[in-house]
Every structure is written in structure tokens, then in C-alpha cells.
Amino acid sequence: MTHRPDPVGELAALFEGEGAAEYLGEDVTQAQHMLQAGALAEAAGAPAHLVAAALLHDIGHFHGTVTGRDLMEGGQDNRHSHTGADWLTRWFGPEVTEPVRLHVAAKRYLCAVDPGYFAVLSEASVHTLRVQGGPMTAEQARAFAALPGAADAVAVRRWDDQAKDPESAIPDFAHFRPLLEGLLLAP
């Protein structure tokens, strides 16, 4: 009998383990932040793939040679958006992984095209914006907007920015299990 992998179980373990750590200078844990983002997407009536992308957008902070803590302390970009998206491609298609990959670029894009956007960023997010390259130039913003998945990444980014409320009632990871299982690529 062969062991069948349980990708959603592996994700649940990350939320319960590493996800319990502080979230980069915010008043919520990493898991609370991601669960809030998923809940906000769900409350907005987003399609399943966007709820999953919002839920999983920061999974890359758990992987790679530069951790989220390194991002805050050393000023080095950990490229968590790319690390997370690459890791998730084992189980999910581009409709989930590309908004994850582009959510940091979406912050840089929004700072370039939305005059009021910078004001909604938390102090920690302003710090990481500098480390991640700052606002895009007009040319970079045009190129970003033309990418497949850019609009979805902007939606994920907005939920990301809102998902930092320590008083917010959020569902646990098990709430999202059926949605994630329905999006898994065929083995």
C-alpha cells in the first residue's frame, strides 16, 4: 500500500506550527493574518481560487533561506511571494499560485497608481515596501497591469492589507479545507 500525500494536511500543519509565530511586527500571528485574508475574500464573495490565494498568500514566509524575520530585521527581501507560489505549484494551478506570486508586486503597483493606497499600509508594510523595491515606476506599473493574474493579485493585496486585526473573529483552517481540496490538481 502506497502512502497518498495529504497536501491540505501539510498546509494545516504549517498554520498550526510555524503559523503561530508573530507576523512581522503586526498584532496578529502569521496564521491569523492568512486566515483573516481568506475570510475577507470569502466575505467579499470571491471565487474559490481567490479565497485560496488570499488564505495562502504568505505561505512563502515559512520556506526559503531568508525568513520573514530576516526580512524585518536585516532589510533583505525574502521573495516570499515567489517562494510560496513555487512551493504551491505542486498542488494548485496558476489561478491560485499567480496571485500569490504577484501580491508583493501588487503592493508596489498600488503605491504607484492609487494616491491614497500608501496611507492604508501598516508600519511594518511600509518597511517591507522599501525592502521590496518601493513603488513601481509608471513603466513598471503598466507592465504589471498587463500580466495575467494582476487584477487577482490586486484583490489579494487589498485583503492582505486589511487582515491585521487582532480582534477579528476568524474561522479556523478546517473551515477552508473543503475549498482547498476542491482546487487540488489531480495526482
Coordinates of C-alpha atoms in Angstrom, one line a residue:
M1 CA 0.0 0.0 0.0
T2 CA 1.4 3.4 -1.0
H3 CA 1.1 6.5 1.2
R4 CA -1.0 9.1 -0.5
P5 CA 0.2 12.6 0.2
D6 CA -2.1 15.0 2.1
P7 CA -1.3 18.5 0.8
V8 CA -4.1 20.2 2.7
G9 CA -3.0 18.4 5.9
E10 CA 0.6 19.6 5.3
L11 CA -0.8 23.2 4.9
A12 CA -2.8 22.7 8.1
A13 CA 0.3 21.7 10.0
L14 CA 2.1 24.8 8.8
F15 CA -0.8 27.0 10.0
E16 CA -0.8 25.3 13.4
G17 CA 3.0 25.2 13.7
E18 CA 5.0 27.9 12.1
G19 CA 1.9 30.0 11.6
A20 CA 1.6 30.5 15.4
A21 CA 4.6 32.8 15.2
E22 CA 4.3 36.6 15.2
Y23 CA 3.6 38.2 11.9
L24 CA 6.4 40.6 11.1
G25 CA 5.7 43.4 13.6
E26 CA 1.9 43.1 13.3
D27 CA -0.6 42.4 16.2
V28 CA -1.6 39.0 14.8
T29 CA 0.2 35.8 14.2
Q30 CA 1.0 34.7 10.7
A31 CA -1.8 32.1 10.7
Q32 CA -4.3 34.7 12.0
H33 CA -3.3 37.1 9.2
M34 CA -3.7 34.5 6.5
L35 CA -7.0 33.1 7.9
Q36 CA -8.3 36.7 8.1
A37 CA -7.3 37.3 4.4
G38 CA -9.1 34.2 3.4
A39 CA -12.2 35.1 5.4
L40 CA -12.2 38.6 3.9
A41 CA -12.0 37.2 0.4
E42 CA -14.8 34.7 1.2
A43 CA -17.0 37.5 2.7
A44 CA -16.5 39.6 -0.4
G45 CA -17.9 36.7 -2.5
A46 CA -14.6 36.0 -4.2
P47 CA -14.4 32.8 -6.3
A48 CA -12.8 29.8 -4.6
H49 CA -9.4 30.2 -6.3
L50 CA -9.1 33.8 -4.9
V51 CA -10.2 32.7 -1.4
A52 CA -7.4 30.1 -1.6
A53 CA -4.8 32.6 -2.9
A54 CA -5.8 35.1 -0.1
L55 CA -5.5 32.3 2.5
L56 CA -2.2 31.0 1.3
H57 CA -0.6 34.3 0.1
D58 CA 2.1 34.4 2.8
I59 CA 3.0 30.7 2.9
G60 CA 6.4 31.6 1.5
H61 CA 7.4 33.1 4.8
F62 CA 7.8 29.5 6.0
H63 CA 10.2 28.5 3.3
G64 CA 13.4 29.7 1.7
T65 CA 16.8 30.8 3.0
V66 CA 15.6 34.2 4.2
T67 CA 12.7 34.1 6.7
G68 CA 10.1 36.7 7.4
R69 CA 12.0 37.7 10.5
D70 CA 15.1 38.2 8.3
L71 CA 13.0 40.4 6.1
M72 CA 12.1 42.7 9.0
E73 CA 15.5 42.6 10.8
G74 CA 18.0 42.7 8.1
G75 CA 16.4 44.6 5.3
Q76 CA 16.8 41.7 2.8
D77 CA 13.8 40.8 0.6
N78 CA 12.9 37.1 1.2
R79 CA 10.9 37.0 -2.0
H80 CA 8.2 35.1 -0.1
S81 CA 5.7 35.7 -2.8
H82 CA 7.8 33.7 -5.3
T83 CA 8.9 31.1 -2.8
G84 CA 5.4 30.5 -1.7
A85 CA 3.9 30.3 -5.3
D86 CA 6.7 28.0 -6.4
W87 CA 6.1 25.7 -3.4
L88 CA 2.3 25.7 -4.0
T89 CA 2.5 24.7 -7.7
R90 CA 2.9 21.1 -6.6
W91 CA -0.7 21.1 -5.7
F92 CA -2.5 24.1 -7.2
G93 CA -2.9 25.7 -10.6
P94 CA -1.9 29.2 -11.7
E95 CA -5.3 30.6 -10.8
V96 CA -4.2 30.1 -7.1
T97 CA -0.4 30.5 -7.4
E98 CA -0.1 33.5 -9.6
P99 CA -2.0 35.9 -7.3
V100 CA 0.3 34.6 -4.5
R101 CA 3.4 35.2 -6.7
L102 CA 2.2 38.7 -7.6
H103 CA 0.8 40.0 -4.3
V104 CA 4.1 41.9 -3.3
A105 CA 4.3 43.4 -6.8
A106 CA 0.6 44.4 -6.3
K107 CA 1.6 46.5 -3.3
R108 CA 4.3 48.2 -5.2
Y109 CA 1.8 48.7 -8.1
L110 CA -0.9 50.2 -5.9
C111 CA 1.5 52.6 -4.4
A112 CA 2.3 53.9 -7.9
V113 CA -1.3 54.1 -9.2
D114 CA -3.6 54.8 -6.2
P115 CA -2.7 58.1 -4.4
G116 CA -4.5 57.0 -1.2
Y117 CA -3.1 53.5 -1.0
F118 CA 0.1 54.2 0.8
A119 CA -1.8 55.7 3.7
V120 CA -3.5 52.3 4.4
L121 CA -0.2 50.4 4.8
S122 CA 0.8 49.4 8.3
E123 CA 4.2 50.5 9.6
A124 CA 5.6 47.0 9.0
S125 CA 4.2 47.0 5.5
V126 CA 5.8 50.4 4.8
H127 CA 9.2 49.0 5.9
T128 CA 8.9 45.9 3.7
L129 CA 7.8 48.1 0.8
R130 CA 11.2 49.8 0.9
V131 CA 13.0 46.4 1.1
Q132 CA 10.9 45.1 -1.8
G133 CA 11.8 47.9 -4.2
G134 CA 9.4 50.7 -3.3
P135 CA 6.6 52.0 -5.5
M136 CA 6.8 50.9 -9.2
T137 CA 7.7 53.4 -11.9
A138 CA 5.0 54.3 -14.4
E139 CA 6.5 51.8 -16.9
Q140 CA 6.7 49.0 -14.3
A141 CA 3.1 49.7 -13.3
R142 CA 1.9 49.4 -17.0
A143 CA 3.9 46.1 -17.4
F144 CA 2.4 44.7 -14.1
A145 CA -1.2 45.6 -15.1
A146 CA -0.7 43.7 -18.4
L147 CA 0.2 40.4 -16.6
P148 CA -2.2 37.6 -16.4
G149 CA -3.4 37.4 -12.8
A150 CA -2.6 41.1 -12.0
A151 CA -6.2 42.0 -11.1
D152 CA -6.5 38.9 -8.9
A153 CA -3.2 39.9 -7.2
V154 CA -4.5 43.4 -6.5
A155 CA -7.6 41.9 -4.9
V156 CA -5.5 39.6 -2.7
R157 CA -3.3 42.5 -1.8
R158 CA -6.2 44.6 -0.6
W159 CA -7.4 41.7 1.6
D160 CA -3.8 41.2 2.8
D161 CA -3.7 44.9 4.0
Q162 CA -7.0 44.5 5.9
A163 CA -6.1 41.2 7.5
K164 CA -4.2 42.5 10.6
D165 CA -7.0 43.0 13.1
P166 CA -6.3 41.2 16.4
E167 CA -10.0 41.5 17.4
S168 CA -11.3 39.9 14.2
A169 CA -13.3 36.7 14.6
I170 CA -11.9 34.3 12.1
P171 CA -12.6 30.7 11.0
D172 CA -10.0 28.1 11.7
F173 CA -8.1 26.3 9.0
A174 CA -10.5 23.4 8.9
H175 CA -13.2 25.8 7.6
F176 CA -11.2 26.2 4.4
R177 CA -10.2 22.5 4.0
P178 CA -13.1 21.6 1.6
L179 CA -12.4 24.6 -0.6
L180 CA -8.7 23.8 -0.8
E181 CA -9.4 20.1 -1.5
G182 CA -11.7 21.1 -4.4
L183 CA -8.9 23.1 -6.0
L184 CA -6.1 20.5 -5.8
L185 CA -4.6 19.4 -9.1
A186 CA -5.2 15.8 -10.0
P187 CA -2.4 13.5 -8.7

